[in-house]
Coordinates of C-alpha atoms in Angstrom, one line a residue:
M1 CA -52.8 59.1 -51.6
D2 CA -52.3 58.4 -54.9
L3 CA -50.7 55.1 -55.8
R4 CA -47.1 56.5 -56.7
A5 CA -46.7 57.6 -52.9
F6 CA -48.0 54.2 -52.0
F7 CA -45.7 52.2 -53.9
E8 CA -42.7 54.7 -52.7
L9 CA -44.0 54.0 -48.6
T10 CA -44.7 50.2 -49.8
A11 CA -40.5 50.4 -51.2
D12 CA -39.7 52.6 -48.0
V13 CA -41.2 49.7 -45.9
S14 CA -39.5 46.9 -48.0
C15 CA -35.9 48.9 -47.5
L16 CA -36.5 49.4 -43.4
L17 CA -37.7 45.3 -43.1
A18 CA -35.1 43.9 -45.8
G19 CA -32.4 46.2 -43.1
A20 CA -33.8 45.2 -40.1
A21 CA -34.2 41.4 -41.2
A22 CA -30.2 41.9 -42.2
I23 CA -29.8 43.3 -38.8
V24 CA -31.0 39.9 -36.5
I25 CA -28.6 37.6 -39.0
A26 CA -25.8 39.7 -38.1
L27 CA -26.9 39.2 -34.5
R28 CA -27.6 36.3 -34.7
A29 CA -24.2 35.7 -36.5
R30 CA -22.0 37.5 -34.1
A31 CA -24.1 35.6 -30.8
R32 CA -23.3 32.8 -33.1
A33 CA -19.6 33.5 -33.5
S34 CA -19.4 34.6 -29.9
A35 CA -21.5 31.6 -28.9
E36 CA -19.0 29.4 -30.9
R37 CA -15.7 31.6 -30.1
I38 CA -16.4 30.7 -25.7
A39 CA -17.1 27.3 -26.5
A40 CA -14.1 27.2 -28.5
R41 CA -12.0 29.2 -24.8
A42 CA -13.5 26.4 -22.4
A43 CA -13.3 23.9 -24.9
N44 CA -9.5 24.5 -24.6
E45 CA -9.5 25.5 -21.0
R46 CA -10.8 22.2 -19.9
E47 CA -8.0 20.9 -22.2
A48 CA -5.3 22.4 -20.7
L49 CA -6.5 21.3 -17.2
V50 CA -6.4 18.2 -18.2
L51 CA -3.5 17.5 -20.0
A52 CA -2.1 19.7 -16.8
S53 CA -3.0 17.4 -14.1
A54 CA -2.5 14.2 -16.7
R55 CA 1.4 15.8 -16.5
R56 CA 0.9 15.9 -12.6
T57 CA -0.8 12.5 -12.5
S58 CA 2.1 10.8 -14.4
D59 CA 5.3 13.2 -12.5
A60 CA 3.6 11.8 -9.8
S61 CA 3.3 7.8 -10.8
R62 CA 7.3 8.1 -10.6
R63 CA 7.3 8.7 -7.1
S64 CA 4.6 6.0 -5.1
V65 CA 0.9 5.7 -5.4
R66 CA 0.3 7.9 -2.7
A67 CA 2.0 10.9 -5.1
V68 CA -0.4 10.5 -8.2
R69 CA -3.6 10.2 -5.2
D70 CA -1.7 13.5 -4.2
A71 CA -2.2 15.2 -7.5
L72 CA -5.0 13.7 -8.6
C73 CA -7.2 15.1 -5.6
A74 CA -5.3 18.6 -6.0
S75 CA -6.1 18.8 -9.8
L76 CA -10.0 17.6 -9.2
Q77 CA -10.4 20.2 -6.3
D78 CA -8.7 23.1 -8.5
V79 CA -11.9 22.1 -10.2
A80 CA -14.7 21.9 -8.2
P81 CA -14.2 23.5 -4.4
A82 CA -17.1 22.1 -3.5
I83 CA -15.5 18.4 -3.2
D84 CA -15.6 17.5 0.0
L85 CA -15.0 14.0 0.2
L86 CA -12.6 12.2 -1.6
L87 CA -12.3 7.7 -1.0
F88 CA -9.4 5.6 -3.1
Y89 CA -10.9 1.9 -2.9
E90 CA -8.5 -0.9 -4.1
R91 CA -9.4 -4.6 -4.5
N92 CA -7.4 -6.3 -1.6
D93 CA -5.7 -9.9 -1.2
A94 CA -9.6 -11.5 -0.2
G95 CA -10.7 -9.9 -3.3
I96 CA -12.6 -6.9 -1.4
L97 CA -12.5 -3.2 -2.8
A98 CA -11.8 -1.6 0.7
C99 CA -11.1 2.0 0.9
V100 CA -7.4 2.3 1.0
D101 CA -7.3 6.6 1.6
A102 CA -10.2 8.7 2.4
R103 CA -9.2 12.6 2.3
G104 CA -12.1 15.5 2.8
A105 CA -13.9 16.6 5.9
R106 CA -16.3 13.7 5.8
A107 CA -13.9 11.3 5.2
A108 CA -13.5 9.4 9.0
F109 CA -16.2 7.1 8.9
Y110 CA -14.3 5.4 5.9
A111 CA -10.8 4.3 6.1
G112 CA -10.7 0.7 5.1
A113 CA -13.8 0.1 5.2
A114 CA -15.1 -2.1 2.5
L115 CA -17.3 -1.4 -0.3
E116 CA -20.6 -3.6 -0.3
T117 CA -21.2 -5.5 -3.6
N118 CA -24.6 -3.9 -4.0
S119 CA -23.8 -0.3 -3.8
A120 CA -23.9 2.0 -6.9
A121 CA -20.4 2.9 -6.3
Y122 CA -19.6 -0.9 -7.1
G123 CA -21.5 -0.9 -10.0
A124 CA -20.0 2.2 -10.9
M125 CA -16.6 0.4 -10.9
L126 CA -18.2 -2.6 -13.6
R127 CA -20.0 0.2 -16.0
G128 CA -17.5 3.1 -15.9
H129 CA -18.1 6.3 -15.0
H130 CA -21.2 6.7 -13.1
L131 CA -22.8 10.2 -11.9
V132 CA -25.0 9.8 -8.7
L133 CA -27.8 12.2 -8.3
D134 CA -29.9 11.3 -5.2
A135 CA -29.4 12.2 -1.9
S136 CA -29.0 8.0 -0.6
F137 CA -25.6 7.6 -1.1
L138 CA -22.3 6.6 1.1
H139 CA -22.5 9.3 2.9
P140 CA -26.1 10.7 4.2
M141 CA -24.6 14.1 3.3
D142 CA -24.3 13.4 -0.4
R143 CA -25.9 15.2 -2.6
A144 CA -23.7 14.0 -5.9
A145 CA -21.2 11.5 -6.0
V146 CA -18.7 11.4 -9.5
V147 CA -17.5 7.2 -9.2
I148 CA -14.9 6.6 -12.1
P149 CA -12.7 3.0 -12.3
L150 CA -9.1 4.0 -11.9
D151 CA -8.1 -0.2 -13.0
D152 CA -11.1 -2.1 -14.7
V153 CA -8.9 -5.4 -14.0
P154 CA -11.3 -7.2 -11.9
E155 CA -8.1 -8.6 -9.9
T156 CA -6.6 -5.1 -9.3
A157 CA -9.7 -3.4 -9.4
A158 CA -9.5 0.6 -8.2
L159 CA -11.8 3.6 -8.3
I160 CA -12.3 6.8 -6.6
Y161 CA -15.2 8.4 -4.9
V162 CA -15.7 11.7 -5.1
A163 CA -18.6 13.9 -4.0
S164 CA -19.6 16.9 -2.2
A165 CA -22.4 17.9 0.3
S166 CA -23.9 20.7 -2.2
E167 CA -25.3 20.3 -5.9
Q168 CA -22.1 22.5 -6.3
L169 CA -20.4 19.2 -8.1
F170 CA -22.5 18.8 -11.0
P171 CA -21.7 22.0 -13.7
S172 CA -18.2 20.3 -13.5
A173 CA -19.3 16.4 -13.0
S174 CA -17.7 15.5 -16.4
L175 CA -14.4 17.6 -16.3
I176 CA -13.8 15.2 -12.9
A177 CA -14.6 12.0 -15.2
A178 CA -11.9 13.4 -18.0
I179 CA -9.4 14.2 -15.2
A180 CA -9.9 11.1 -13.4
D181 CA -9.7 9.3 -16.7
Q182 CA -6.4 10.8 -17.6
A183 CA -4.8 10.0 -14.4
A184 CA -6.0 6.2 -14.0
P185 CA -2.8 5.0 -16.5
A186 CA -0.8 6.8 -13.7
Y187 CA -2.7 5.3 -11.0
R188 CA -2.3 1.5 -12.5
L189 CA 1.3 2.7 -13.7
A190 CA 2.0 3.5 -9.6
R191 CA 0.1 0.6 -8.5
E192 CA 2.3 -1.6 -11.1
R193 CA 5.9 -0.6 -9.7
E194 CA 4.9 -0.3 -6.1
A195 CA 4.6 -4.6 -6.6
D196 CA 7.1 -4.3 -8.1
R197 CA 8.8 -3.1 -5.1
R198 CA 7.5 -5.0 -3.1
R199 CA 7.9 -8.3 -4.6
A200 CA 11.9 -7.4 -4.8
E201 CA 11.8 -5.9 -0.9
F202 CA 9.3 -8.8 0.6
D203 CA 10.8 -12.8 0.6
G204 CA 7.3 -14.4 -1.5
L205 CA 6.6 -17.1 0.5
T206 CA 6.8 -15.6 3.9
G207 CA 6.3 -12.5 3.5
L208 CA 9.1 -11.0 5.1
L209 CA 11.7 -8.6 4.2
A210 CA 13.8 -10.5 1.8
P211 CA 17.6 -10.8 2.9
R212 CA 18.3 -7.4 0.9
A213 CA 16.5 -5.6 2.0
F214 CA 16.5 -6.0 5.4
R215 CA 20.0 -5.6 5.3
S216 CA 19.0 -2.0 4.4
R217 CA 16.7 -1.6 7.2
L218 CA 19.4 -2.8 9.9
A219 CA 21.9 -0.5 8.1
Q220 CA 19.3 2.6 8.3
L221 CA 18.4 1.5 12.5
V222 CA 22.2 1.6 13.1
E223 CA 22.5 4.5 11.2
R224 CA 20.1 6.5 13.8
A225 CA 21.0 4.9 16.8
E226 CA 24.7 6.1 16.0
R227 CA 23.3 9.6 16.5
D228 CA 21.1 9.0 19.4
A229 CA 23.1 7.3 22.4
R230 CA 19.7 6.9 24.1
M231 CA 19.1 4.3 21.2
R232 CA 19.1 0.1 21.6
L233 CA 18.6 -2.4 19.6
A234 CA 19.0 -6.2 19.2
L235 CA 19.2 -8.5 16.2
V236 CA 18.6 -11.9 16.8
F237 CA 19.6 -14.7 14.3
I238 CA 17.3 -17.8 14.6
D239 CA 18.0 -20.9 12.5
T240 CA 15.6 -23.6 12.7
D241 CA 16.2 -27.4 13.6
R242 CA 15.3 -30.4 12.0
F243 CA 13.4 -28.6 9.0
K244 CA 15.9 -30.7 6.1
A245 CA 14.2 -34.1 8.6
W246 CA 10.5 -32.6 8.3
N247 CA 10.8 -31.3 4.6
D248 CA 12.0 -35.1 4.0
T249 CA 9.6 -36.9 5.9
Y250 CA 6.5 -34.4 5.2
G251 CA 7.3 -33.3 1.3
H252 CA 8.4 -29.4 0.5
A253 CA 5.1 -28.4 0.3
S254 CA 4.4 -28.2 4.5
G255 CA 8.2 -27.2 4.3
D256 CA 6.2 -24.3 2.8
A257 CA 3.4 -24.4 5.2
L258 CA 5.7 -24.6 7.9
L259 CA 8.4 -22.0 7.3
R260 CA 5.2 -19.6 6.6
R261 CA 4.3 -20.8 10.7
I262 CA 7.2 -19.8 12.0
A263 CA 7.6 -16.2 10.1
Q264 CA 4.5 -15.6 11.4
T265 CA 5.6 -16.3 15.2
I266 CA 8.5 -14.7 14.2
R267 CA 6.5 -11.4 13.1
V268 CA 4.5 -11.0 16.1
C269 CA 7.0 -11.3 18.3
A270 CA 9.0 -8.4 16.3
N271 CA 5.9 -6.1 16.6
G272 CA 7.4 -2.8 18.4
N273 CA 7.6 0.1 17.3
D274 CA 10.5 0.0 14.0
E275 CA 10.5 -3.3 15.2
I276 CA 11.9 -5.9 11.9
A277 CA 11.0 -9.3 10.4
A278 CA 13.4 -10.6 8.1
R279 CA 13.7 -14.3 6.0
N280 CA 17.9 -14.4 5.3
G281 CA 17.3 -17.4 3.4
G282 CA 16.1 -21.4 4.0
D283 CA 15.2 -22.1 7.0
E284 CA 17.0 -19.0 8.2
F285 CA 15.8 -15.4 9.9
C286 CA 16.2 -12.4 11.3
A287 CA 14.6 -10.2 13.5
V288 CA 15.4 -6.7 15.2
F289 CA 14.3 -5.6 18.4
T290 CA 14.5 -1.7 19.0
E291 CA 14.0 0.1 22.4
T292 CA 14.6 -2.6 24.4
E293 CA 18.1 -3.4 26.6
K294 CA 20.2 -6.4 26.0
S295 CA 18.7 -8.4 28.9
K296 CA 15.3 -7.9 27.5
A297 CA 15.6 -8.8 24.0
I298 CA 17.0 -12.1 25.6
E299 CA 14.2 -12.6 27.3
R300 CA 12.1 -12.0 23.9
A301 CA 14.3 -13.6 21.8
D302 CA 13.2 -17.2 24.6
A303 CA 10.2 -16.3 24.4
L304 CA 9.9 -16.8 20.6
R305 CA 12.3 -19.7 21.5
R306 CA 9.6 -21.3 23.7
A307 CA 6.0 -20.3 20.8
I308 CA 8.3 -21.7 18.0
A309 CA 9.2 -25.0 20.4
N310 CA 5.4 -25.4 21.3
L311 CA 3.8 -24.7 17.9
D312 CA 1.2 -27.0 16.8
L313 CA 2.2 -28.6 13.4
A314 CA -0.4 -31.6 12.9
E315 CA -1.9 -29.2 10.8
L316 CA 0.4 -28.2 8.3
T317 CA 1.8 -32.6 7.9
P318 CA 0.1 -34.3 4.8
D319 CA -2.7 -36.8 4.5
G320 CA -3.5 -35.8 8.7
A321 CA 0.3 -37.5 9.4
P322 CA 1.4 -37.4 13.1
A323 CA 4.3 -34.7 13.5
T324 CA 6.9 -36.7 14.8
V325 CA 9.8 -34.7 13.7
H326 CA 9.8 -31.6 17.1
V327 CA 10.8 -28.4 15.4
T328 CA 12.7 -26.1 17.5
A329 CA 14.7 -23.0 17.1
S330 CA 18.2 -22.4 17.8
I331 CA 18.9 -18.5 18.3
G332 CA 21.6 -16.2 18.5
I333 CA 21.7 -12.0 20.0
A334 CA 24.6 -9.8 19.5
A335 CA 23.3 -6.3 20.8
Y336 CA 24.1 -2.7 19.8
P337 CA 26.4 -0.8 21.0
Y338 CA 27.2 -3.8 23.2
D339 CA 28.7 -6.1 21.2
A340 CA 29.3 -4.5 17.6
R341 CA 28.3 -1.3 16.2
T342 CA 27.8 -1.5 12.6
A343 CA 25.1 -3.3 10.7
D344 CA 27.8 -6.2 8.9
D345 CA 29.0 -7.0 12.3
L346 CA 25.6 -7.5 13.9
L347 CA 25.3 -10.2 11.7
E348 CA 28.2 -11.9 12.0
A349 CA 28.3 -11.5 15.6
A350 CA 24.6 -12.8 16.1
D351 CA 25.2 -15.5 13.5
A352 CA 28.4 -17.0 15.3
A353 CA 25.9 -16.7 18.5
M354 CA 23.4 -18.5 16.5
Y355 CA 25.9 -21.4 15.7
R356 CA 26.3 -21.7 19.4
S357 CA 23.4 -22.3 19.9
K358 CA 23.3 -25.1 16.6
H359 CA 26.2 -27.0 18.4
E360 CA 25.4 -26.5 22.0
G361 CA 22.6 -28.6 21.3
R362 CA 19.6 -26.6 19.4
D363 CA 16.7 -25.0 21.2
R364 CA 18.5 -22.8 22.7
V365 CA 19.5 -19.1 22.5
S366 CA 22.7 -17.9 23.0
F367 CA 24.8 -13.9 23.3
Y368 CA 27.7 -12.6 24.4
G369 CA 28.4 -12.5 28.4
V370 CA 30.4 -8.8 29.6
D371 CA 33.5 -10.4 28.9
G372 CA 32.8 -11.0 25.5
A373 CA 32.2 -14.5 25.7
L374 CA 28.7 -16.7 23.8
R375 CA 27.1 -18.3 27.0
G376 CA 23.4 -19.8 26.7
A377 CA 20.3 -18.0 28.0
S378 CA 18.7 -21.6 27.5
L379 CA 19.1 -24.8 27.9
A380 CA 16.1 -26.8 27.3
A381 CA 16.1 -30.3 27.8
D382 CA 15.6 -31.5 24.2
P383 CA 13.1 -34.3 23.9
V384 CA 13.6 -36.3 20.7
A385 CA 17.6 -37.6 20.1
E386 CA 20.0 -36.0 18.3
S387 CA 21.0 -36.7 14.3
A388 CA 23.9 -36.7 12.3
D389 CA 21.8 -33.8 11.0
V390 CA 22.0 -30.1 12.7
G391 CA 19.9 -28.3 9.9

């Protein structure tokens, strides 16, 4: 081969190599652009999923905490169908992180159970997102779990534990965390709204229904009774005897303790289906007995009277002072449909019956006879001399 042919061949090879290099560069650029488009599409899809879940949980926060949980669980299982265990933990009044909602095929063990302070999930609540990789966790079948705080304020701490018995959960772990992160504000807001409703609905001192909420519940029960001729209910009106004397003798703190003790006694007594207990104001209380004929309601009211009269109140006095003020209760009953057929009339009738007990000697139950006249079921001897105070 002459020199000219050699140079021509070399030039041709160089062109081929340059062309091949250009093709490789172009292919790499195309692959990079394709990967970027795929990544952008995935990022957009991820963002859309997170935003859709955020809208869903935000809307749910206007209804209830449970609605937020429903929305969050639906969103998580949409992106990770392998999820088969979802547990919601919240710090209760005793300061314990307890499971308030358990869902999934393996959730039966957890409803109401406390989260151990030395568990990884508890640590996750303190540290933020925590991906668990080992097999030994809350459930022996867990192979993957993500724990996300929904409220990291110590007093109101809450978290969600999401797990799967397969490793298919891992590719979605970051998306699960992002969705739960977006749901956290809605969860906190829903809890705050429910706490506000509870404060409005329940008396802060005794935990019983507040007057407005009680009247609403009573009206609902009467409406149900109007539709169901078989339904029976009795309204019990309770006024504490000598509460003023107790307050004057032992102080307001001891008086508050006494009201809480009486409220607890009433709550234990009114514990049947749909039965309710309320603080009507001051030292007055109300209860509703359901699925109870009038004669049985009178017996139950008298049992409540005896329970209040027999309370051991010595521990409620300051500095171990003897409980010389004997606290009892004057009780009145009005039954539906015998004595009244509306909620307001029941309250008025039961209140009138209570005053009959008060003025006939206290520590007794009064009710309406078949002739409409007030009668006393319990004429207990009062061991304490009557004073001018009828409180």
